[in-house]
Amino acid sequence: MTFNTDLPIIAGNWKMNGLNQSKKEIGSLLKKITNISKSNVILFPPFTIIETFAKLTENSGIFIGAQDCHHEDYGAYTSAISASMISDVNAKFVIVGHSETRTANNYTNNIIRLKAEAAHRNNLIPIVCVGESDLHRKSGDQFNFVKAQLEESLPQSTTRDNTIIAYEPIWAIGTGNTAATKDIVEMVNCIFSKLNSMKSNKKDIPRCLYGGSVNPSNSRDILSIENIGGLLVGGASLDSSQFSEIINLI
Ligand code: PGA
């Protein structure tokens, strides 16, 4: 089973949800998906069940990833999980720079870049999250803020094949306030003009997902936005009916 860089990506971030018993969700999700070969479906469960989920989904069309990684591969970092450990249990992806982890741990863009580099070293594809707060948007600073995040968080080694970006406005995450199409279009244009200025070769420009209160009713419109390569779904990915409905729209 290989990641197909030409297909849309539908990623489900379970955040701090999921126990061993949640493995039954995988079975019901697989039953409800009618078009698994039309997209790359990636689930991001908590660390404790990554290995179980990776085994359960082997050759099913669903990929498994982790929600964060440390920037070093090993060492005296109590409580941390490295990209090498994530790779060791057969996960293929890792989210870095999600706004919830940036805020909780005061992660700088520089740390996010080191995490993405650790992912590359260990054959994981990082989803590098960017997105402005309500305050930045209200002050009109959202474009400069996201451009700086891209400039400072993306490793030199970034290519279309080894990295994914997710635009997740912080004010849209878990709030039910999905960004308006016009706002997503403006920001995605800004993201790609920045990426074009950073990378001379088109093959080095990663795809961009949208995340923030995605649900079955708004995903079709968001997916139809030019240059949106897929969705990063939080709350709605916990429910196999809602998540499969989003996947089946592709
Ligand atoms: P949400 O979360 O879909 O619940 O808003 C998205 C995310 O945090 O990735």
XYZ file of C-alpha atoms and ligand atoms in Angstrom:
259
model
C 0.000 0.000 0.000
C 1.625 3.232 -1.114
C 0.733 6.834 -0.603
C -0.582 8.194 -3.914
C 0.476 11.808 -4.214
C -2.071 12.424 -6.988
C -5.094 11.616 -4.827
C -6.794 13.857 -2.257
C -5.952 13.340 1.411
C -8.624 12.876 4.063
C -6.971 12.868 7.468
C -8.642 12.272 10.827
C -7.023 13.722 13.935
C -8.396 11.914 16.962
C -6.554 14.200 19.434
C -6.706 12.804 23.017
C -9.491 10.339 22.233
C -9.401 6.599 21.735
C -8.788 3.493 23.818
C -7.961 -0.068 22.853
C -11.664 -0.736 22.477
C -11.800 1.937 19.731
C -10.331 -0.613 17.339
C -13.891 -1.636 16.497
C -14.251 1.815 14.901
C -11.743 0.750 12.239
C -13.961 -2.159 11.220
C -17.059 0.023 10.984
C -15.162 2.745 9.118
C -13.862 0.259 6.550
C -17.364 -1.137 6.079
C -18.817 2.316 5.468
C -16.169 3.601 3.032
C -17.304 2.875 -0.516
C -14.388 4.376 -2.463
C -11.198 3.718 -0.511
C -8.986 3.835 -3.627
C -10.058 7.387 -4.522
C -8.230 9.144 -1.694
C -5.467 8.715 0.858
C -7.219 8.180 4.184
C -4.990 8.763 7.202
C -5.984 8.297 10.845
C -4.066 9.924 13.677
C -4.996 8.076 16.890
C -3.208 8.718 20.218
C 0.290 7.191 20.611
C -0.956 4.287 22.764
C -2.974 2.658 19.982
C -0.870 3.515 16.929
C 0.700 0.066 16.757
C -2.657 -1.717 17.098
C -4.246 0.525 14.473
C -1.285 0.112 12.104
C -1.662 -3.685 12.312
C -5.436 -3.545 11.873
C -5.258 -1.318 8.816
C -2.380 -3.069 7.038
C -3.262 -3.206 3.320
C -6.730 -1.791 3.987
C -6.155 1.545 2.256
C -6.053 3.452 5.559
C -2.719 4.884 6.709
C -1.843 5.590 10.336
C 0.060 8.542 11.750
C 1.027 10.184 15.046
C -0.070 13.578 16.332
C 3.411 14.899 17.191
C 7.035 13.780 17.491
C 10.158 14.968 19.267
C 12.826 16.561 17.106
C 15.585 14.228 18.364
C 15.606 10.499 17.577
C 16.394 9.324 21.137
C 17.816 10.580 24.426
C 17.012 11.944 27.866
C 13.678 13.565 27.018
C 11.289 12.094 29.584
C 7.773 11.586 28.201
C 8.741 12.357 24.599
C 8.108 10.129 21.561
C 10.516 10.309 18.636
C 9.865 10.011 14.908
C 12.014 6.847 14.914
C 9.669 5.266 17.506
C 6.629 6.197 15.430
C 8.206 4.755 12.313
C 9.150 1.636 14.276
C 5.455 0.817 14.868
C 4.662 1.218 11.156
C 3.022 4.618 11.175
C 3.769 6.569 7.989
C 2.744 10.130 8.862
C 3.090 12.616 11.706
C 1.310 15.903 12.415
C 3.724 18.642 13.480
C 2.846 22.132 14.633
C -0.840 21.567 15.345
C -1.978 24.754 17.071
C -3.010 22.792 20.181
C 0.524 21.393 20.594
C 2.146 24.711 19.615
C 0.168 26.498 22.350
C 0.458 23.843 25.059
C 4.243 23.504 24.641
C 5.259 26.959 23.406
C 6.686 25.385 20.260
C 8.380 27.874 17.972
C 8.421 27.586 14.174
C 12.049 26.559 14.494
C 11.113 23.551 16.665
C 8.388 22.595 14.203
C 10.974 22.627 11.403
C 13.258 20.363 13.445
C 10.331 17.993 14.045
C 9.559 17.919 10.306
C 13.254 17.195 9.644
C 13.133 14.348 12.186
C 10.094 12.996 10.319
C 11.998 13.073 7.009
C 15.040 11.356 8.594
C 12.753 8.542 9.714
C 10.723 8.115 6.521
C 7.590 9.728 7.912
C 5.576 12.284 5.972
C 4.937 15.323 8.188
C 1.714 17.312 7.990
C 2.966 20.766 8.943
C 0.112 22.828 10.383
C -0.107 26.584 9.991
C -2.890 29.018 10.788
C -3.609 32.328 12.401
C -5.438 33.184 15.604
C -8.557 35.312 15.795
C -6.383 38.170 17.051
C -4.071 38.017 14.030
C -7.045 37.950 11.659
C -8.760 40.871 13.380
C -5.568 42.905 13.170
C -5.238 42.100 9.441
C -1.941 40.332 10.049
C -3.067 36.808 9.066
C -1.183 36.607 5.767
C 2.178 37.745 7.150
C 1.720 35.454 10.137
C 1.126 32.344 8.002
C 3.894 33.282 5.543
C 6.363 33.462 8.448
C 5.142 30.077 9.709
C 5.828 28.557 6.278
C 9.203 30.227 5.929
C 10.374 29.075 9.354
C 8.626 25.694 9.785
C 9.298 23.987 6.457
C 12.591 22.101 6.116
C 14.890 22.587 3.119
C 14.227 18.936 2.287
C 10.508 19.620 1.664
C 9.037 18.189 -1.548
C 5.518 17.482 -2.795
C 6.080 13.788 -2.081
C 7.492 14.007 1.447
C 5.536 16.829 3.107
C 1.940 18.077 3.432
C 0.787 21.450 4.731
C -2.471 21.935 6.618
C -4.025 25.380 6.875
C -6.008 25.391 10.099
C -7.194 28.815 11.287
C -7.120 28.538 15.087
C -10.491 30.253 15.437
C -12.088 27.527 13.273
C -10.735 24.536 15.208
C -13.370 22.793 17.309
C -15.619 25.865 17.257
C -18.120 25.017 14.517
C -16.986 28.234 12.750
C -15.634 26.902 9.469
C -13.719 29.529 7.548
C -15.727 31.108 4.718
C -14.795 29.917 1.213
C -13.506 33.407 0.362
C -11.171 33.381 3.389
C -9.847 29.914 2.541
C -9.294 30.890 -1.111
C -7.395 34.052 -0.087
C -5.194 32.197 2.364
C -4.513 29.282 0.026
C -3.477 31.756 -2.692
C -1.191 33.438 -0.190
C 0.273 30.060 0.863
C 1.034 29.020 -2.721
C 2.508 32.368 -3.694
C 4.806 32.069 -0.659
C 5.692 28.455 -1.542
C 6.409 29.478 -5.137
C 8.811 32.113 -3.882
C 10.551 29.571 -1.620
C 10.824 26.738 -4.148
C 11.933 27.044 -7.751
C 10.859 23.512 -8.696
C 7.124 22.669 -8.724
C 7.973 19.156 -7.489
C 9.159 20.702 -4.220
C 5.854 22.423 -3.462
C 3.738 20.407 -1.021
C -0.012 20.121 -1.131
C -2.255 22.002 1.279
C -5.146 20.643 3.334
C -7.815 22.650 5.115
C -8.763 21.917 8.726
C -11.139 23.550 11.200
C -14.704 22.374 11.897
C -14.882 20.225 8.774
C -18.033 18.083 8.671
C -20.050 16.124 6.089
C -22.088 19.207 5.120
C -19.236 21.615 4.433
C -16.564 19.277 3.057
C -17.765 19.167 -0.545
C -17.499 22.952 -0.901
C -14.092 23.060 0.765
C -12.767 20.215 -1.380
C -13.831 22.049 -4.525
C -11.561 25.023 -3.736
C -8.666 25.188 -6.171
C -5.384 24.016 -4.650
C -7.011 22.387 -1.637
C -5.485 18.905 -1.575
C -7.726 17.457 1.096
C -9.017 17.848 4.630
C -7.738 17.522 8.178
C -10.768 16.531 10.216
C -10.896 16.602 14.019
C -14.194 16.022 15.832
C -16.030 14.521 12.842
C -13.315 11.870 12.364
C -14.235 10.269 15.705
C -17.547 9.137 14.300
C -17.188 6.494 11.581
C -20.505 7.534 9.960
C -19.492 11.190 9.640
C -15.919 10.443 8.659
C -16.928 7.893 6.006
C -19.496 10.330 4.650
C -16.700 12.873 4.109
C -14.448 10.241 2.493
C -17.250 8.988 0.242
C -17.736 12.496 -1.217
C -14.486 12.176 -3.161
P -11.946 20.114 14.280
O -10.372 19.915 14.482
O -12.309 19.454 12.974
O -12.573 19.437 15.464
O -12.195 21.571 14.240
C -9.483 20.018 13.406
C -8.073 19.835 13.900
O -7.776 20.279 15.018
O -7.236 19.261 13.210
